[in-house]
Every structure is written in C-alpha cells, then in structure tokens.
Amino acid sequence: MQNEKLCHIEALNNVSELVFYLDADLNIEWANQAANKYFDADIENLKGQIFFEKCNNQVKSKCCPIIRAKETKEIEEGIMDNYNDRKWKIKAMPEFNKEGKIENIIIIGLDITSKKELELKKQRDKLNWIIEGTNLGTWEFNIQTGETIYNEKWAEMLGYTLEELEPSTIETWNSLIHPDDAKKSDELFQRHINGEVDIYSCEKRLKHKDGHWVWVLGRGKITSWTDDGKPLKVFGINVDISEQKRHEKIIKELNKVAVAFQSLDNEEEICQKTIETAREILNFDMCNIALVEDNNFIEVASSEPIEFESLPLDYGILGKAFKNNESYLNSDIEQEPDAKPIRSTYKSGMTIPMQDIGVFQAVSNEKNDFSQKDLELAEILISNTKAALERVYYQEELKYKAFHDRLTDLYNRRFFEMEMQRLDVNRQFPLSIIMADVNGLKIINDSYGHEKGDELLVKTAEILKTVLKEEDILARQGGDEFAILLPNINNKQVNKIIKRIKNKVKMKNKDRDIPISLTMGSATKENPEQNIYNILQIADDNMYQNKLSESRSSKSDIVYSLLNTLSAKSSETKKHAIRMTKLAFNFGEKLNLSNSELNKLSLLTTLHDIGKTSISEEILNKPGDLNKEEWELMKKHPEQGYKIALASEQFDLIAEEILAHHEHWDGSGYPNGLKGEEIPFLARILSIIDAFDVMTSDRPYSKAISKEEAITEIKDCAGSQFAPELAEKFVEMMK
C-alpha cells in the first residue's frame, strides 16, 4: 500500500477498535495496533494473509458484512458472532479505483462481547483444556443444518483421522453407529431436545476402521438456541468404555460360572470349567490348576498338555503362593528367580492360591502380558472355584461320614444294611455273613482307658481288611462288633476265611502286649427263599454261642497279659506277687481256711495290683516320694483293678477284695473308707501280708527293714491299720 494512501487512516492506529485494511481479495494489507495486539502479531506477520484465515471460518458466510460489502459495493454493517470466540460489530467500507472497481475494504470492528459471553468463553476454554488433558472425544451437532464437528480424539477412537471422516454430517454418525443401538440413541437424544431430560446420555457401539465395534459413552447438552427459541447446537463428549464393557461382560460371566458351579458335583468338572472360563477373561498361552495331594501338587486341569504330573509343594512361584496364601503377578519371569516357570518359554504369569486346596496359574510367552485388573478378575474366578471345591469336599465328607465309622474308617451299620439289600440278588448267591466280636474290650478300657481300647478296635479292623477281598463289605456294627458281607462265597469258603482271620490274629499277637481276641460266627444264604435278615441273625446267634464257650479263656488271657505288662513296667511287682502268694498260703493254713478260700486268697494275691497297669512306669518306679497328683493317681488302682476283675466271670469273685485291699480297720484307708468288719475278710488278710512284704523288700522309694522291725510295726498298727485278731495270729506265725 502506498504511504500517501494510508495517511487518512493513520489516525486510526491508536483507537481501541480493530482496524484492518484489506485488498480486493480480502488479504490483509495493514492493521492497527489494537488488531495486532488482539492477534498477538505485528503488521509484518499479518500482511498478505487472508483475513478469514485469521478468524474462525464459521464467520465466512453470506451474512457476513465483509462479504456483503464486497458484493454490494456499499458500506455494510453487521454482527459477527464467532470472530475469534467473541462478538463484534463490524463496519465494512469499500474503496474504489478510477475504473470503479473495489480496490480496498476498510474494516472497523467494535468488541461488543458481554461479560456473560466472556465468562462462557472462559468456561469453554477451560473445558477444552480439560478435554484435551483427558483425551476425550468431543462433538458438536448443529440440529438445524446437520453439520457435525469432531475433534481428533473422537476420530482416533475409531481409528480414523478427521480428514477421513469429512464431510462431517449426521450421516457420518449414522454410518458408524451399530444398528441395534441407533434407535435407542435417537430416542434418548430426542428426549433431551424435547426438554424431557437435562442431558443426553447413551452407551452405544461405533464401528472401528478395522471393522470391530467400540463401546462408547456419549453425553451431550444443548449449548445454543435459535432466535425463535429452538435448540440450535448440542455439544458432547464420547468416552471409550470398551474396557469397562469387557469387564462388565467378564463379571457377568463370573456370576454365570458361580451359578454353574452349583450344578457340578466333582472336582474334575469344576476345575475344567474354571479353565474354560479363564480363557474367556484372560489372554494366556497356558493355564492350569494343581491341587494338593500327598504333599505334592497334582495337575488336575490344564488348557494345554504340560510336562508335569506332580511337583513338590515348595516348587517355584506355585510353592511360594501356596505357602504364603498370596497371589503373585510376574511381569518378567526372567527377572524374578522365585517365579521358576514350568517351561522356559514362559515370560510372564499370575499365580493364585486356593488356601490349602491348591493353586491356579496362567502364563504367557510374552512379557507384561497380564495387568493388575486381570489378576483381580482371575481372583474372583478362583474364589468361586475354591468355594465350589469346598462345597464338593464338604458334601463328600458328609456322605463319607454318613456311611463310615469314624474310629476305624470302615463302613458303618447303615451302609452294611444298604449293601446287604443291594447284594441280595440271585447273581450274588451264595451270600455269606460273618459276625465278629472283640473279646475283653471292657477290660482293656477299664485298665488302660478308652484310648487303648480304640487302638485295639483299629488294629482289629486292619487285620480284617488284609484278609478280605476288595468286593467284600466290612463294617463296624458298633461297640466291639464287626460284620462282613461276602458275595459268591459258600459255607466251606467262609470257614476258610474265618481260619485265615484267626491265623492272622495269632501272628499279630506275637508282637502285641495286649492280645486281640475275636469270636466269630457265620451263616450263608443259598437261595432266594431265605430272608437275608434271618441269615444275619443266624450269624449273630452263632457268634454268641461261640463267645459263651470262648469268653472265659480269652478274658483270662487278657488279664494275664495285663499282669505281664505290669511286670514289664516294674519287675518288683512280679516278685512281690510271688512272695505274697507263698506267704498267703502259709497264713491261710494258720487261719484254717478252706481249700476254696485258699484258692481265692492265692488268686487275690496274684491280681490285687492289676489296677496299676494304667499307671505309668515313671510313677511306679519313682525313687522319691510321690507328689500330690501322683499319689492321687496311685490311689485309684484298687478301683481300676475292681473294674478289670468284674469284666471277667473268672475273676469277678475277688473283685470286692481287690477294691478293699487298701482299706484300714479304723476307716482311714481308701478308696471307700471302710472300717472293721465292713472290710471283706480276705482283703483284711491281704492287707497284713501286703504290708509285711512291702516293709521287708527294697522299693524304689524305700529300703527294706528287718523281719523283726516289720513284725513290731504290724503289732503297733493292730487295731488301726490291721484287724487286731488277724494281726496277732500273723505275728504268732512269723515268730
């Protein structure tokens, strides 16, 4: 521009309005300081630029006063709304050359943006900064024209550039939205336009450039209206919620599998279902479940064949997770020595324990292939798996307990009767039953306690199991009784089985302090007409008859084995009984006892301390005085001996005497404080003999005294500890 031509507008350089001098093609030739400041540039940078390139292109329309001035060749005035996000009152004045053509257009702009509009601009700028920082996709839809404006992030969500989506109209949107979501989206959008809801919000699927569907959450709100009050523009955002939707789908899948687990009733099915579900929620090269069995990890289910069937419980990350009951996410196995992989190609993995049940593991051939979110989702799956396995184990345990004896682990009476009915069919005949009873269990319980009696029952069960075949049914009927069901076994074969059992018991008794004694009876069903319950009763009756004939000797064997056990604990006890037996015979003759009474006294001297079998060797052989607790335990041996004697018909005739052999004439003895003639006669005799032998023999807790000293002690205790008349006669005998 020539300098002389600008002289008449130089005065406008310092005014507050924006002043531009454009050529006929609307290129900037000059701008005043206000314009330069507004565009943060000087005239040199603005020169030659097309005016509309420095402004928002939306102002370039037929209603723009600048365009009108060029077309009408007259001065035009008007409002430009989006001139750099501000509202301007524009006056465009054309200047003509000598030929009457427009040579220049002078533009004067007055900023008439209100405070409210300025605040809205600030808010809009702030929103744009937030959107840019959060990578949200934005869109603006002109309801009246159908024009749609997207930002770069919106296009990137779908794999496009903005240029690839041009021209941006409502048709662009319609071509991308999933057909199943289009109607729902339109309905929600119309409800917002109609004022029924404050905001448009809809989850829908949009087609990605490569063909898959992307889940997005679209939200929008009307931002401007036409002069007659109709909605003009809606501004909104799109958020990629594909990952969220994937997780929602996974959660639904996990809920479904939790329900499905309820219908599965075995370990293998549950583990296999877990592997199938893991494939839906994780990206792995291999996953497997190893359960704990016999102190090893045993592979139960796997997505791919693997090289191991069992591993020790301390193996690698499996063992670490199991020991600590803690999940581990290993992004780079090469950098984590504890995460020893099953196969060297595995580079990353996750390991989730199921407490004492086992471990789940998923691995990948790529590093960093699992996220923390993957681990959390897998933990939900495995918690469902664990709960399902525990339910199955509990049901199996209940079922097992319902049909098994807790002590011996054999079948119980209930199961035996069910099997008896099941096997009561022609193809199982002849069907035989053996009933077996453990002799002397009460004696064992009374002498050693129920723990020892339970041990005897367990050993008996073990012997029976070793003799029978797998298809035979062995059950504990309760107490000391066992029952055996033998399909396809005749009477002759049953007798051979009973003989084998007896031989097995005999061999085992060689190594046992307390002998096992069994009485057995049997019966066989040969044809369908016989009632199986009658056969059971016959076997039981036969056993009872045999028991009557065997019981006396078997119980005697047990009692004498108890004596042997007592002698093994304390050799003094056996010698004590031998000395007392000789002394008792002499004293009995002195008292003119009958032969029957002499025999009873002899048996009493042998068995009077039988109750000490339940007392430990440490107490029996303690060199010093017994403490209070030990003494109280020792004082119980007469009652224990009484119970043992009562359990056998052969020995029950001396049970009362055993119970009373530590009672004193003056009532100061134990256990019942009997006095005088309340004490059985033979017990009074035994009391003197016992005391004399104890005093004249070395004991762990005392040295022997002389015969004379012992006689003096008995004389002194006559009338207090001992019956006076018996003490006098004993002293006479010993002089």
XYZ file of C-alpha atoms in Angstrom, residues 201-534:
334
model
C -26.515 -39.901 27.783
C -26.236 -43.193 25.923
C -23.916 -46.187 25.712
C -23.555 -47.476 22.168
C -21.245 -49.223 19.765
C -19.423 -47.440 16.929
C -17.625 -49.235 14.128
C -13.854 -49.024 14.171
C -11.986 -48.548 10.939
C -10.692 -52.144 11.107
C -14.239 -53.497 11.488
C -14.660 -54.250 15.198
C -17.098 -52.417 17.456
C -16.000 -49.856 20.038
C -18.220 -49.228 23.032
C -18.523 -45.502 23.823
C -20.444 -43.460 26.344
C -21.870 -40.399 24.609
C -23.078 -37.452 26.643
C -24.292 -34.118 25.349
C -26.222 -30.951 26.184
C -27.849 -28.127 24.216
C -25.492 -25.132 24.192
C -27.347 -22.626 21.989
C -30.772 -21.829 20.624
C -32.131 -20.017 17.556
C -33.712 -16.561 17.817
C -37.128 -18.183 17.998
C -36.069 -20.443 20.899
C -35.411 -23.719 19.113
C -32.380 -25.875 20.034
C -29.540 -24.987 17.693
C -26.396 -26.750 18.805
C -25.570 -29.656 21.078
C -22.079 -30.111 22.479
C -20.998 -33.503 23.768
C -18.224 -35.919 24.600
C -17.527 -39.549 23.800
C -15.611 -41.800 26.196
C -14.215 -45.157 25.114
C -15.782 -47.625 27.561
C -14.796 -50.805 25.688
C -12.591 -51.979 28.551
C -15.332 -51.232 31.057
C -17.807 -53.185 28.943
C -15.335 -56.034 28.677
C -15.049 -56.098 32.445
C -18.831 -55.951 32.822
C -19.096 -58.892 30.455
C -16.445 -60.720 32.449
C -18.269 -60.038 35.728
C -21.461 -61.415 34.189
C -19.512 -64.441 33.010
C -18.082 -64.883 36.500
C -21.572 -64.670 38.003
C -22.780 -67.242 35.485
C -19.953 -69.617 36.276
C -20.596 -69.219 40.023
C -24.162 -70.385 39.377
C -22.948 -73.141 37.037
C -20.585 -74.419 39.732
C -23.608 -75.214 41.896
C -24.655 -77.966 39.498
C -21.184 -79.543 39.321
C -20.521 -82.260 41.834
C -16.968 -83.401 41.242
C -13.501 -81.929 41.417
C -12.501 -82.512 37.788
C -15.617 -80.865 36.307
C -15.183 -77.763 38.482
C -11.514 -77.370 37.566
C -12.191 -77.882 33.851
C -14.993 -75.285 33.958
C -12.557 -72.883 35.622
C -10.056 -73.326 32.782
C -12.793 -72.705 30.175
C -13.902 -69.534 31.956
C -10.313 -68.317 32.376
C -9.960 -68.500 28.598
C -12.877 -66.043 28.287
C -11.386 -63.446 30.642
C -7.618 -63.762 30.162
C -5.157 -63.816 27.306
C -2.700 -66.610 28.056
C -0.651 -69.316 26.392
C -1.353 -71.863 29.130
C -3.229 -72.039 32.390
C -3.685 -74.920 34.786
C -4.949 -75.931 38.215
C -2.788 -78.034 40.529
C -4.370 -79.447 43.674
C -2.553 -80.672 46.761
C -2.430 -84.412 47.248
C 0.051 -86.416 49.342
C 2.213 -83.313 49.907
C 2.590 -82.674 46.177
C 0.972 -80.501 43.527
C -1.038 -82.772 41.227
C -2.145 -81.343 37.869
C -5.937 -81.705 37.626
C -6.909 -79.473 34.694
C -4.939 -77.586 32.060
C -5.634 -75.602 28.889
C -2.703 -77.288 27.156
C -0.748 -80.510 27.727
C 2.043 -79.892 30.236
C 5.125 -81.836 31.183
C 4.445 -82.492 34.862
C 2.020 -84.691 36.732
C 3.231 -83.744 40.191
C 5.563 -81.178 41.752
C 6.797 -80.690 45.339
C 4.936 -78.127 47.453
C 7.982 -75.816 47.528
C 8.312 -75.620 43.734
C 8.843 -72.088 42.371
C 6.107 -69.496 42.468
C 3.486 -72.246 42.913
C 5.019 -73.189 46.247
C 5.520 -69.558 47.275
C 1.894 -68.633 46.565
C 0.645 -71.758 48.339
C 2.858 -71.276 51.402
C 2.043 -67.568 51.819
C -1.570 -67.854 50.615
C -0.894 -64.801 48.442
C -1.398 -64.064 44.737
C 1.570 -63.042 42.575
C 1.723 -61.111 39.299
C 5.015 -61.696 37.484
C 5.602 -59.302 34.600
C 9.055 -60.616 33.709
C 9.828 -64.124 34.940
C 13.457 -63.825 33.802
C 13.998 -61.059 36.356
C 12.210 -62.922 39.179
C 14.125 -66.060 40.287
C 11.305 -67.237 42.577
C 8.945 -67.493 39.621
C 10.563 -70.657 38.276
C 8.454 -71.494 35.174
C 7.323 -74.962 34.209
C 8.551 -74.233 30.692
C 11.439 -71.889 29.790
C 9.422 -70.103 27.082
C 7.076 -68.576 29.639
C 7.933 -64.927 30.249
C 5.089 -63.612 32.451
C 2.349 -65.045 34.577
C -0.018 -64.875 37.507
C -0.371 -67.364 40.367
C -3.387 -67.522 42.682
C -3.595 -69.857 45.707
C -6.709 -71.613 46.989
C -5.557 -71.829 50.624
C -4.815 -75.482 51.417
C -6.623 -76.807 48.320
C -4.232 -75.942 45.510
C -3.039 -73.252 43.076
C -4.203 -71.682 39.794
C -1.632 -70.390 37.336
C -1.796 -68.607 33.977
C 1.347 -67.917 31.914
C 2.285 -66.193 28.661
C 5.178 -66.367 26.234
C 5.253 -62.538 26.244
C 6.446 -60.212 28.984
C 3.970 -57.882 30.734
C 1.003 -59.821 29.368
C -1.150 -59.546 32.499
C -2.401 -56.458 34.324
C -3.405 -55.924 37.924
C -7.016 -55.816 36.720
C -6.548 -59.223 35.069
C -5.276 -60.569 38.368
C -8.246 -59.138 40.283
C -10.745 -60.671 37.861
C -8.950 -64.013 37.954
C -9.022 -63.898 41.767
C -12.812 -63.548 41.636
C -12.981 -66.624 39.392
C -10.680 -68.647 41.637
C -12.596 -67.632 44.770
C -15.696 -69.133 43.103
C -13.692 -72.228 42.176
C -12.444 -72.611 45.730
C -15.964 -72.238 47.143
C -17.275 -74.853 44.697
C -14.481 -77.310 45.558
C -15.035 -76.789 49.281
C -18.745 -77.459 48.792
C -17.987 -80.693 46.927
C -15.422 -81.751 49.519
C -17.865 -80.993 52.325
C -20.618 -82.974 50.624
C -18.215 -85.842 50.020
C -17.137 -85.678 53.651
C -20.753 -85.701 54.827
C -21.514 -88.613 52.523
C -18.406 -90.415 53.707
C -19.287 -89.826 57.352
C -22.835 -90.984 56.725
C -21.566 -94.394 55.607
C -18.297 -94.792 57.521
C -17.277 -95.435 61.087
C -15.281 -92.518 62.462
C -12.854 -94.612 64.502
C -11.900 -97.480 62.187
C -12.722 -95.836 58.836
C -14.724 -98.952 57.941
C -18.272 -98.855 56.636
C -20.925 -98.428 59.323
C -24.095 -100.380 60.122
C -26.243 -98.154 57.871
C -24.102 -98.810 54.813
C -23.802 -102.506 55.634
C -27.581 -102.904 55.691
C -27.920 -100.998 52.388
C -25.311 -103.220 50.769
C -26.946 -106.299 52.257
C -30.151 -105.381 50.436
C -28.307 -104.479 47.222
C -26.419 -107.777 47.114
C -29.489 -109.836 47.979
C -29.923 -110.935 44.334
C -29.543 -114.277 42.546
C -26.234 -113.477 40.851
C -24.590 -112.870 44.267
C -25.676 -116.207 45.819
C -24.330 -117.889 47.831
C -24.170 -114.749 50.013
C -22.394 -115.241 53.340
C -22.175 -113.145 56.500
C -19.542 -113.259 59.243
C -20.179 -111.589 62.586
C -17.089 -110.910 64.728
C -16.849 -109.667 68.306
C -13.745 -108.352 70.096
C -13.353 -110.143 73.422
C -12.301 -108.335 76.583
C -12.720 -104.790 75.260
C -14.224 -103.700 78.571
C -11.194 -104.999 80.435
C -8.880 -103.017 78.165
C -10.965 -99.859 78.529
C -11.071 -100.200 82.304
C -7.387 -100.966 82.706
C -5.775 -98.729 80.088
C -8.555 -96.334 79.237
C -10.697 -95.996 76.130
C -7.756 -94.776 74.065
C -6.152 -98.191 74.317
C -9.482 -99.867 73.640
C -9.925 -97.744 70.499
C -6.445 -98.744 69.386
C -7.436 -102.393 69.786
C -10.501 -101.856 67.560
C -8.416 -100.085 64.892
C -5.847 -102.916 64.862
C -8.651 -105.459 64.576
C -10.111 -103.558 61.604
C -6.692 -103.523 59.905
C -6.340 -107.294 60.329
C -9.784 -107.941 58.866
C -9.095 -105.692 55.875
C -5.889 -107.551 54.986
C -7.707 -110.905 54.866
C -10.737 -109.849 52.785
C -11.107 -109.067 49.075
C -11.928 -105.624 47.688
C -15.515 -106.564 46.800
C -16.234 -107.853 50.311
C -18.098 -105.457 52.603
C -16.531 -104.975 56.038
C -18.356 -102.810 58.569
C -18.185 -101.919 62.215
C -21.628 -102.566 63.602
C -20.915 -100.588 66.758
C -19.096 -101.139 70.031
C -16.911 -104.225 69.783
C -18.768 -105.854 66.893
C -17.850 -106.194 63.194
C -19.825 -107.617 60.255
C -18.565 -108.979 56.930
C -20.673 -109.456 53.787
C -19.233 -111.983 51.327
C -20.934 -112.238 47.901
C -20.496 -115.503 45.967
C -18.940 -117.251 48.985
C -20.309 -120.593 50.220
C -20.167 -122.047 53.726
C -16.963 -124.010 53.108
C -15.200 -120.911 51.822
C -16.455 -118.893 54.816
C -14.821 -121.355 57.214
C -11.520 -120.935 55.382
C -11.814 -117.152 55.667
C -12.502 -117.419 59.411
C -9.455 -119.652 59.756
C -7.309 -117.121 57.883
C -8.529 -114.375 60.215
C -7.667 -116.418 63.302
C -4.187 -117.187 61.954
C -3.632 -113.516 61.172
C -4.706 -112.550 64.697
C -2.396 -115.181 66.178
C 0.573 -113.838 64.213
C -0.165 -110.242 65.218
C -0.490 -111.164 68.885
C 3.164 -112.260 68.938
C 4.137 -108.617 68.681
C 1.478 -107.184 70.994
C 1.453 -106.672 74.753
C -2.335 -106.847 74.794
C -3.695 -109.756 72.710
C -6.504 -109.345 70.203
C -9.203 -111.936 70.767
C -12.050 -112.390 68.241
C -15.127 -114.574 68.458
C -16.815 -115.194 65.096
C -19.987 -116.751 63.771
C -21.258 -117.148 60.206
C -24.259 -118.039 58.060
C -24.881 -118.361 54.291
C -27.871 -117.572 52.074
C -28.072 -120.275 49.409
C -31.386 -119.486 47.636
C -33.861 -116.610 47.112
C -36.455 -118.044 49.513
C -34.261 -117.331 52.528
C -34.598 -113.956 54.231
C -31.304 -112.098 54.356
C -32.126 -110.633 57.786
C -32.678 -114.151 59.110
